[in-house]
Short mmCIF file of C-alpha atoms and ligand atoms in Angstrom, two decimals:
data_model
loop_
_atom_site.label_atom_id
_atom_site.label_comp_id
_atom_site.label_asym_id
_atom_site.label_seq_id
_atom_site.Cartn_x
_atom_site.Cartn_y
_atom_site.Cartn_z
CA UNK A 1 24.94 -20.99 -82.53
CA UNK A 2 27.12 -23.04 -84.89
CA UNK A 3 30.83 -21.24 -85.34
CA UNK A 4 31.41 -23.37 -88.54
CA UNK A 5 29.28 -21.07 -90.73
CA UNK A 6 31.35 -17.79 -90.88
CA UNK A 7 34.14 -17.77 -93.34
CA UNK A 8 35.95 -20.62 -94.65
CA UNK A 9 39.45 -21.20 -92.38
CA UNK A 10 42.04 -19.27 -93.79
CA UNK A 11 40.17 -16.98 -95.99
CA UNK A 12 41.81 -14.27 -94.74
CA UNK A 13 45.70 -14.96 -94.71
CA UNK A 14 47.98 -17.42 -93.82
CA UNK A 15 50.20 -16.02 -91.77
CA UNK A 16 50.89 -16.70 -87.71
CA UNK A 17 50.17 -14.33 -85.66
CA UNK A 18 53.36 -12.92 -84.48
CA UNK A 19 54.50 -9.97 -82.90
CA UNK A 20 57.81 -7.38 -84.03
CA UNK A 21 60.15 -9.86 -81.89
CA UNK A 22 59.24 -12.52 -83.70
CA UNK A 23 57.12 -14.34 -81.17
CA UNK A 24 54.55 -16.27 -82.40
CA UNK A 25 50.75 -16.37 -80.78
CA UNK A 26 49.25 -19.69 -79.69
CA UNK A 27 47.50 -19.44 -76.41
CA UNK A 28 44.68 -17.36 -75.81
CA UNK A 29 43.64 -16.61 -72.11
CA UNK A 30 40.02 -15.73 -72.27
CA UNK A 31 38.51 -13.89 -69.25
CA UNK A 32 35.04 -14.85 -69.09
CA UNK A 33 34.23 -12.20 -65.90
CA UNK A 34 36.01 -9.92 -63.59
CA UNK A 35 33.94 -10.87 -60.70
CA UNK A 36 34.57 -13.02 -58.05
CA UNK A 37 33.87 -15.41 -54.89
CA UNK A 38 37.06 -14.63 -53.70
CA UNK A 39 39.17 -11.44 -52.68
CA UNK A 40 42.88 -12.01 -52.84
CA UNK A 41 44.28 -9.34 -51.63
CA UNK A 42 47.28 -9.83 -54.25
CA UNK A 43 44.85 -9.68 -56.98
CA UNK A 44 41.30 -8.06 -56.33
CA UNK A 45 41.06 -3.79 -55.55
CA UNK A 46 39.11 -3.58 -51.96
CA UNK A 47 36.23 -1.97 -53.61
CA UNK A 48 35.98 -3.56 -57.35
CA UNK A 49 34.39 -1.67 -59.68
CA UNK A 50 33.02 -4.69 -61.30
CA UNK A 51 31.62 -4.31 -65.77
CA UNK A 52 28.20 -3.89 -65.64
CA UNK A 53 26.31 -6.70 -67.90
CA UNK A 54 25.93 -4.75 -71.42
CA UNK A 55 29.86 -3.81 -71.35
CA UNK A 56 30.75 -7.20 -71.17
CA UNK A 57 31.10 -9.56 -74.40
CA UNK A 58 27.59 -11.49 -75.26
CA UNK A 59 28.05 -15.23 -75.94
CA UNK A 60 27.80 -14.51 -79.71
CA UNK A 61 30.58 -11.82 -79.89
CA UNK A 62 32.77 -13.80 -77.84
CA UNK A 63 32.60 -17.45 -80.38
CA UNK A 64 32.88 -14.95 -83.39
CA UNK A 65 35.94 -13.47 -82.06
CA UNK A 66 37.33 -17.00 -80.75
CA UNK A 67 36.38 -18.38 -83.93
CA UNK A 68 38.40 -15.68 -85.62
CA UNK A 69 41.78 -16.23 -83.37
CA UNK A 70 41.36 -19.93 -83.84
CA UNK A 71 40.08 -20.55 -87.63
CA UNK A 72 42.34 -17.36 -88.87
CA UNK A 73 45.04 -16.77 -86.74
CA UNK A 74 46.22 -19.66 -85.65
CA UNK A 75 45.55 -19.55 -81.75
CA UNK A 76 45.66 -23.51 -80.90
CA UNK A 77 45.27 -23.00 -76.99
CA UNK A 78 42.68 -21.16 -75.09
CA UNK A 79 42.01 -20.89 -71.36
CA UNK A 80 38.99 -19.32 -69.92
CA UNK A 81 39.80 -17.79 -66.82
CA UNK A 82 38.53 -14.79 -64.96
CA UNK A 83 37.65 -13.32 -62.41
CA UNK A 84 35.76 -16.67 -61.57
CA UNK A 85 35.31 -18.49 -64.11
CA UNK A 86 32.85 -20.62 -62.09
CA UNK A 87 30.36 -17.66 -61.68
CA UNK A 88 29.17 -17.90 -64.98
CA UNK A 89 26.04 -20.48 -65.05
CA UNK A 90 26.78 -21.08 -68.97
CA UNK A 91 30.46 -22.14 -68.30
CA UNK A 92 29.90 -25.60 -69.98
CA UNK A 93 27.90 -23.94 -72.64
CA UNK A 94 31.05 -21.88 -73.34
CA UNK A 95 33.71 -24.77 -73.30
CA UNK A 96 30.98 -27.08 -75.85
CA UNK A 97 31.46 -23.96 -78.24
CA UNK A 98 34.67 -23.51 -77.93
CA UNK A 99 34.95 -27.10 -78.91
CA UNK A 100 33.03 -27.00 -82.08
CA UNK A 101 36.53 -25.16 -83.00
CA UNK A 102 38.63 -28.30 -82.85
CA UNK A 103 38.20 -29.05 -86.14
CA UNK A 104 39.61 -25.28 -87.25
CA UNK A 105 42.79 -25.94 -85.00
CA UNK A 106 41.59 -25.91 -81.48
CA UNK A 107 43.74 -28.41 -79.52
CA UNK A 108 42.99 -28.01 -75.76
CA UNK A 109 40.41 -26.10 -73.76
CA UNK A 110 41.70 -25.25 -70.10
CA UNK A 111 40.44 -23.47 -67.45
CA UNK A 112 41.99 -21.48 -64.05
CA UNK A 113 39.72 -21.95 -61.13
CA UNK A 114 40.26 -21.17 -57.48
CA UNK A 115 37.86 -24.16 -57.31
CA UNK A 116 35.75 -23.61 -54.71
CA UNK A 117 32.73 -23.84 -56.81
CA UNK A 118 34.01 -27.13 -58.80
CA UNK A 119 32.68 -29.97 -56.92
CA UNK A 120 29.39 -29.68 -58.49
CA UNK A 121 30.46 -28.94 -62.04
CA UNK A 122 33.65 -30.99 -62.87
CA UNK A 123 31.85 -33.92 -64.50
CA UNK A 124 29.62 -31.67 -66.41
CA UNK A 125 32.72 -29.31 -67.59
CA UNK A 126 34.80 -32.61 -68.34
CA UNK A 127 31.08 -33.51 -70.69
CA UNK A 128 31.54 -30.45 -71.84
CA UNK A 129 35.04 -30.90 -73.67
CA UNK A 130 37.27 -28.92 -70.76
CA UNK A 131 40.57 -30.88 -71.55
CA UNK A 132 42.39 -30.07 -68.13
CA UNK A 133 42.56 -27.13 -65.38
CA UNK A 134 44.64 -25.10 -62.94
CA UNK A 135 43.32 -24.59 -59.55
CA UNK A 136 44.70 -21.84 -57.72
CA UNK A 137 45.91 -23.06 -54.02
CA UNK A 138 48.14 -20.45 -51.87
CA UNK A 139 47.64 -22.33 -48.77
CA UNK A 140 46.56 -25.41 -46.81
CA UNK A 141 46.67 -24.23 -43.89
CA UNK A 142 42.98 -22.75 -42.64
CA UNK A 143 43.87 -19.45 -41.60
CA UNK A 144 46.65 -18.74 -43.73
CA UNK A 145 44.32 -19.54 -46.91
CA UNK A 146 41.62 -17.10 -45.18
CA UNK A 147 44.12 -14.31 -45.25
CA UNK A 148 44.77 -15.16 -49.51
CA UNK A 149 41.16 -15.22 -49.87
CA UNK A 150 39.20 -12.89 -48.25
CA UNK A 151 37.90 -14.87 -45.37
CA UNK A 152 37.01 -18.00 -47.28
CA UNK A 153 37.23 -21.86 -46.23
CA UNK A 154 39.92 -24.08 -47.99
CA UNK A 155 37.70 -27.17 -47.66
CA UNK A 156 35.52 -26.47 -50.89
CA UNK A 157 38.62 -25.79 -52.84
CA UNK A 158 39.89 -29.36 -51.41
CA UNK A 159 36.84 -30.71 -52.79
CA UNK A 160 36.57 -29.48 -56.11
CA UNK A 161 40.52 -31.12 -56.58
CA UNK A 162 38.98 -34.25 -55.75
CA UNK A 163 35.97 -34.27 -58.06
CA UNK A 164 38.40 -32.87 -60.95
CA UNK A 165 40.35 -36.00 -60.31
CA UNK A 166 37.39 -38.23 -60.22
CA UNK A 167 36.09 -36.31 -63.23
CA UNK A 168 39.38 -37.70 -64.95
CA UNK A 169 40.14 -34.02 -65.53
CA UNK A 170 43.94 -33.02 -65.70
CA UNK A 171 44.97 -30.33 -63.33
CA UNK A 172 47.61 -28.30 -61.92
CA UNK A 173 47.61 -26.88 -58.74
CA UNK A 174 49.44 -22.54 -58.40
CA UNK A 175 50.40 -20.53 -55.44
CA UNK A 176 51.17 -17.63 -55.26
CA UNK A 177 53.74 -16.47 -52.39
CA UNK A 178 53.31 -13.65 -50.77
CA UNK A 179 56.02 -12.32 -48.21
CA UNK A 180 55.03 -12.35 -44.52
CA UNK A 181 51.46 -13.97 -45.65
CA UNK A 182 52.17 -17.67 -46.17
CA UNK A 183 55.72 -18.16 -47.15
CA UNK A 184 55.95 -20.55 -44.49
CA UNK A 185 53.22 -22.80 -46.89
CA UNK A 186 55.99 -23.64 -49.52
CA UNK A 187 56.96 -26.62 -47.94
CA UNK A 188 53.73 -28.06 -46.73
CA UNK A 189 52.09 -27.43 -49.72
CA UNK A 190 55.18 -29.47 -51.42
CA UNK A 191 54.46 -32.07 -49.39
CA UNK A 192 50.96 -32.39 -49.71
CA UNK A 193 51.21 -32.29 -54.02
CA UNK A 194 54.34 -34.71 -53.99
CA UNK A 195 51.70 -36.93 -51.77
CA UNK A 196 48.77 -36.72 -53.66
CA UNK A 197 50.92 -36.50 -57.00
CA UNK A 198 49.81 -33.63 -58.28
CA UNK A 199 51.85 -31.01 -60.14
CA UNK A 200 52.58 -27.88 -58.36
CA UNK A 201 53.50 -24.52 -59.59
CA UNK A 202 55.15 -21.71 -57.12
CA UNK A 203 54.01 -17.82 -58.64
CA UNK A 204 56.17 -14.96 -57.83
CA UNK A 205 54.07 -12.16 -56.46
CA UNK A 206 53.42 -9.72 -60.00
CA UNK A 207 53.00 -6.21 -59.63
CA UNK A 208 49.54 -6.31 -60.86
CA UNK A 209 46.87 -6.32 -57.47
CA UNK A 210 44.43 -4.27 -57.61
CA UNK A 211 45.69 -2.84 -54.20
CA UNK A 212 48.58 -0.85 -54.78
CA UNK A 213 50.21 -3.20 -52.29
CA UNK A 214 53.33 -5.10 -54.43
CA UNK A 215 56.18 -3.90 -53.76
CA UNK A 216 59.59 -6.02 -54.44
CA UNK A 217 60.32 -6.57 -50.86
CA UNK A 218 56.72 -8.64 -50.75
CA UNK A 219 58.38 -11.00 -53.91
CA UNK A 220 59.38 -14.32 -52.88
CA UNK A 221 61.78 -14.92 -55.43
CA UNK A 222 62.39 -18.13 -57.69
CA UNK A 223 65.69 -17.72 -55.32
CA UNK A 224 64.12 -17.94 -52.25
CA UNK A 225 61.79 -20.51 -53.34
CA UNK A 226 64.28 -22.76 -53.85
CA UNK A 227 66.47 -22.35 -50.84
CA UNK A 228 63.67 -23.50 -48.81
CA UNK A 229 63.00 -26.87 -51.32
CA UNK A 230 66.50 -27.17 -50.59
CA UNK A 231 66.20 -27.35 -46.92
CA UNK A 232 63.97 -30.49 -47.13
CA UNK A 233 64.42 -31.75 -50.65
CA UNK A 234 67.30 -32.84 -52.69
CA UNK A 235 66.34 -30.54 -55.59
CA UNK A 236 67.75 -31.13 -59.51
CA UNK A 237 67.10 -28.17 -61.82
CA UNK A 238 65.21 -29.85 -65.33
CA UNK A 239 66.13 -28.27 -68.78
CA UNK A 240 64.00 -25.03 -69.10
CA UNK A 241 61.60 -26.11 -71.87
CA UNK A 242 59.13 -23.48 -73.10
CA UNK A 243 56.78 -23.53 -70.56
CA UNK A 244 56.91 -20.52 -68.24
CA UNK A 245 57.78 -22.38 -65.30
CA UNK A 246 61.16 -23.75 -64.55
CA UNK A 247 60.82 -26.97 -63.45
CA UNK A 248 62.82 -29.05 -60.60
CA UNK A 249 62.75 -32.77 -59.69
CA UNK A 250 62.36 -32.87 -55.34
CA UNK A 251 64.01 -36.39 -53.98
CA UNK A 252 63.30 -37.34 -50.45
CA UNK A 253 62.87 -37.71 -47.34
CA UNK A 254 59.51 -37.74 -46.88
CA UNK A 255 56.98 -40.29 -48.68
CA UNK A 256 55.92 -39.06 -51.87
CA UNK A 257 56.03 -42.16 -54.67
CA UNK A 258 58.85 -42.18 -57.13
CA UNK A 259 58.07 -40.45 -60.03
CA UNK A 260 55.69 -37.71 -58.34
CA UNK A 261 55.23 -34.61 -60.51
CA UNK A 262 58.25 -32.15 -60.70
CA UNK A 263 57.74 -29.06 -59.13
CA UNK A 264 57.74 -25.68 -61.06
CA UNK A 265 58.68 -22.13 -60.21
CA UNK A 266 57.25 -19.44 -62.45
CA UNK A 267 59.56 -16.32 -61.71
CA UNK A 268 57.89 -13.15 -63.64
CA UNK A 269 59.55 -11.03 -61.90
CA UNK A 270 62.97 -12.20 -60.73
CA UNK A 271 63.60 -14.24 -64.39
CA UNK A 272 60.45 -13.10 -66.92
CA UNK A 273 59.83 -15.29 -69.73
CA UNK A 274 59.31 -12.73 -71.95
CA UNK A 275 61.32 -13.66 -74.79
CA UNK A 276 59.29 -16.63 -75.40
CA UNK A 277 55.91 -15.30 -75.10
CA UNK A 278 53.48 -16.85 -77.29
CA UNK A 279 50.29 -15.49 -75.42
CA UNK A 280 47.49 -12.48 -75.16
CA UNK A 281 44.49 -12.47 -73.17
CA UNK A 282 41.14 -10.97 -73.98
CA UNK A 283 39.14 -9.16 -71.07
CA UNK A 284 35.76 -10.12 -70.50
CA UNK A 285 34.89 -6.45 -71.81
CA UNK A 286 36.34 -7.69 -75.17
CA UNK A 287 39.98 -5.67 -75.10
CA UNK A 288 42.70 -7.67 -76.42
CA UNK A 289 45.99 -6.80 -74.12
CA UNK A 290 48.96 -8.75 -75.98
CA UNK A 291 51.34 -8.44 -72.46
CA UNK A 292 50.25 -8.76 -68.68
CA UNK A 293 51.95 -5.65 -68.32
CA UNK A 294 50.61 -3.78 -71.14
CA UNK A 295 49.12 -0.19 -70.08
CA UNK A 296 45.80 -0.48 -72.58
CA UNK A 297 43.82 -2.96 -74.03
CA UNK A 298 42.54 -2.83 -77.59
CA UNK A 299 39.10 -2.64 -77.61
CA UNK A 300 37.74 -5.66 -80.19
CA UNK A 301 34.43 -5.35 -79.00
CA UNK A 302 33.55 -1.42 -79.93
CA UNK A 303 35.28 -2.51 -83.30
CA UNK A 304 32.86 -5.81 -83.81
CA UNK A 305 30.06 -3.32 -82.70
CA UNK A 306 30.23 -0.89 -84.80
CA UNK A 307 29.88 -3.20 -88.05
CA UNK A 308 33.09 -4.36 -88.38
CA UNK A 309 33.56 -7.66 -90.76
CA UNK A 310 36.35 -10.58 -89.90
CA UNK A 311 38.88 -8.94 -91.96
CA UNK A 312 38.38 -5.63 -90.32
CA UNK A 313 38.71 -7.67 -86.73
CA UNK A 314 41.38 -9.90 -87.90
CA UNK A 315 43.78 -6.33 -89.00
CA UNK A 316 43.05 -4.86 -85.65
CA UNK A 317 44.62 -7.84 -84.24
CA UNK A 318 47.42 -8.39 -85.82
CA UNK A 319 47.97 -4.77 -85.79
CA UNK A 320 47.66 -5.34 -81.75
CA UNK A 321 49.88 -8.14 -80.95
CA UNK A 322 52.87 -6.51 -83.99
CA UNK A 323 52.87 -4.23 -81.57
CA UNK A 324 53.45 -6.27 -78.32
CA UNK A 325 56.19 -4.73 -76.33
CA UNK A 326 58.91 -6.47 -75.28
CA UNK A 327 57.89 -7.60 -71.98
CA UNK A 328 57.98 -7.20 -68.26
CA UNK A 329 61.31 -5.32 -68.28
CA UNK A 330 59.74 -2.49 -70.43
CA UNK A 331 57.48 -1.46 -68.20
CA UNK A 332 59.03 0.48 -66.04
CA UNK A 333 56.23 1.98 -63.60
CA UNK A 334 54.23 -0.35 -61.89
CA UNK A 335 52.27 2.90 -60.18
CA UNK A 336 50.93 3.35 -63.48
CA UNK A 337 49.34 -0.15 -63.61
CA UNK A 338 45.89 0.70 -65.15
CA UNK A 339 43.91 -2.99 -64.46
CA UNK A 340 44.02 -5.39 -62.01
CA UNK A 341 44.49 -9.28 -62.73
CA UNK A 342 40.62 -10.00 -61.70
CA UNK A 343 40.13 -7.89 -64.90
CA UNK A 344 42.35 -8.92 -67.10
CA UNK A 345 42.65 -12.76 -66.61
CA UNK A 346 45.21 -14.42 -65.19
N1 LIG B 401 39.91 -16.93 -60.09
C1 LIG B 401 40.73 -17.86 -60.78
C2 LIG B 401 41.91 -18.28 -59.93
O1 LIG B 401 42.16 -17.64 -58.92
O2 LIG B 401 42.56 -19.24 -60.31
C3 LIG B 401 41.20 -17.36 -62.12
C4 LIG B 401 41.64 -15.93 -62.22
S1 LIG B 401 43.10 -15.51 -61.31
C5 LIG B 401 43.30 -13.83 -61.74
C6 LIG B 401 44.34 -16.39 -62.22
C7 LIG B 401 45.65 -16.56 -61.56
O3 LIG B 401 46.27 -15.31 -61.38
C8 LIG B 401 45.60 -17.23 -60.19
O4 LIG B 401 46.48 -18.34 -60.18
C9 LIG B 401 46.09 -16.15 -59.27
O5 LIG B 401 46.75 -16.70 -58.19
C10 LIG B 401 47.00 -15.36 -60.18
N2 LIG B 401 47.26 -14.01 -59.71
C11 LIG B 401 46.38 -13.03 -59.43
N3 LIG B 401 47.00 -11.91 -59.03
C12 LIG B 401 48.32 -12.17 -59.06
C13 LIG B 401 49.49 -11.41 -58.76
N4 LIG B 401 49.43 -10.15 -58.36
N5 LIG B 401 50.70 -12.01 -58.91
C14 LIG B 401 50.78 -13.31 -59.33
N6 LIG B 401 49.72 -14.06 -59.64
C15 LIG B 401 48.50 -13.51 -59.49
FE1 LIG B 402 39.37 -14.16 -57.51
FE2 LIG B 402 41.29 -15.56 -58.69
FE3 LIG B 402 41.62 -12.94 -58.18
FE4 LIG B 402 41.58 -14.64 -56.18
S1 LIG B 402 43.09 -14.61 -57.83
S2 LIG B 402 40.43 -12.68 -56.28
S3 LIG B 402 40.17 -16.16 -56.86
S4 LIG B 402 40.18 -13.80 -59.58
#
């Protein structure tokens, strides 16, 4: 399918997409399924209620929609996530399409992995145009990893970091810290990035499982994060940029080399980002949700279905994200969460 032959780029208007705060949209975070090898208990309901096949988004809705964020509303970033992004067989087909949209505006293609299936496939995503990854690691520690995973073995995760490196694919490595569960990982897992030099990325625990099971007490906190780096590490805060992490420089003891990655705390619950959002993610179902913590998506795909053209699509989005609320902080309930992040793409 070649994306080039819909309209011309901006044929249908100029302007960025932004929301009522005045926050422009760049980054797209494209969930490509809401299944999944693993079960994270801070992400996956017990009993998922997975989209059966004709619900979800065929190959060409999906590039006619991308090609419409990309070509006419300015989205220069997307990430295909999931679920497991890895389940899907036609993964490299998807990142070589979503790279015939480079010359529309496209600048990078990333993907977020829990990696256990990359070993094999890193060299052919890399062929394929993927410009750099983040690989979800909560643990190194065997059973501690079991318990973030459902039962599964770290070692295949530790294997598809490797072949991502060989591949000469960028990546980032995220954990999420859950209280009671592997807190006691921060500092190995510090450790074992500043050794390897690879960038590392704490998570605060979000209130979006699909367990019911968050509750603030089960936050680490940015805080609490730190005091621990602190215990080891002689720890200098960077300028916040406008990433969503804050970032800190670790010193000694220990062996890392000089100039090892910094080491970044993203803190969506303790200190959201909110005010600098400049991202919406699309469900694998096809509903645009402009916030995490949004209560409904918007459902693009019934709308392409039922005979809508680009400029039909391209008002419906717009209309969408105008309406993006302010952030974490206005949503009060998380009880009311209706999806959980396996769905709606991390
Ligand atoms: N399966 C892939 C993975 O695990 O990297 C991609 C999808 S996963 C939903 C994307 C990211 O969301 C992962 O880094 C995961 O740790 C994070 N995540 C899931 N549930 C979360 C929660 N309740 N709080 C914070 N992060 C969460
Ligand atoms: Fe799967 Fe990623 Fe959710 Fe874990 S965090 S259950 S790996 S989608």
């Amino acid at each position: 399918m070649n994306l080039l032959t819909r309209l011309p780029a901006g044929a249908i208007t100029e302007a960025p997409l932004s929301d009522r705060y005045d926050r422009v949209k760049r980054k797209l975070r494209v969930s490509l399924t809401d299944r999944c090898n693993f079960r994270c208990p801070y992400c996956m309901p017990e009993k998922p209620d997975f989209l059966p096949r004709p619900q979800r988004l065929t190959r060409v809705e999906l590039a006619r929609l991308l090609r419409l964020f990309v070509a006419e509303l300015g989205v220069s970033r997307l990430r295909l996530t999931g679920g497991e992004p890895l389940l899907r067989r036609d993964l490299e087909a998807v990142v070589a399409e979503c790279g015939e949209l480079r010359p529309l505006g496209l600048e990078r293609i990333s993907l977020t992995t829990n990696a256990a299936l990359l070993a094999r496939r890193a060299e052919g995503l890399k062929q394929a145009g993927l410009d750099d990854l983040n690989i979800s690691l909560d643990a190194l520690d065997p059973a501690t990893f079991a318990k973030l995973s459902g039962g599964r073995d770290v070692r295949p995760v530790l294997a598809g970091i490797a072949a991502a490196r060989a591949a000469g694919l960028r990546l980032k490595l995220n954990a999420v810290i859950v209280r009671d569960i592997n807190e006691e990982q921060i500092l190995p897992l510090t450790r074992w990035a500043l050794r390897e030099a690879l960038p590392l990325r704490f998570i605060e625990f979000m209130p979006l499982d699909g367990r019911g099971e968050w509750s603030r007490q089960r936050v680490v906190s940015q805080a609490e994060i730190l005091r621990r780096l602190q215990g080891e590490f002689e720890v200098q805060a960077l300028p916040r940029g406008n990433d969503p992490a804050a970032y800190y420089r670790l010193q000694g003891p220990g062996d890392h080399p000089a100039g090892a990655p910094d080491v970044g705390i993203i803190a969506t619950v303790s200190n959201p980002f909110c005010a600098s959002c400049d991202r919406l993610r699309l469900t694998a179902d096809g509903a645009l949700y402009p916030c995490l913590f949004s209560q409904r998506g918007v459902s693009l795909r019934d709308t392409l279905r039922a005979g809508a053209d680009d400029a039909a699509l391209a008002g419906l989005i717009r209309n969408t994200v105008w309406h993006k609320d302010a952030g974490y902080a206005a949503h009060p309930g998380y009880a009311e969460r209706p999806i959980a992040m396996n769905s709606l793409g991390g």
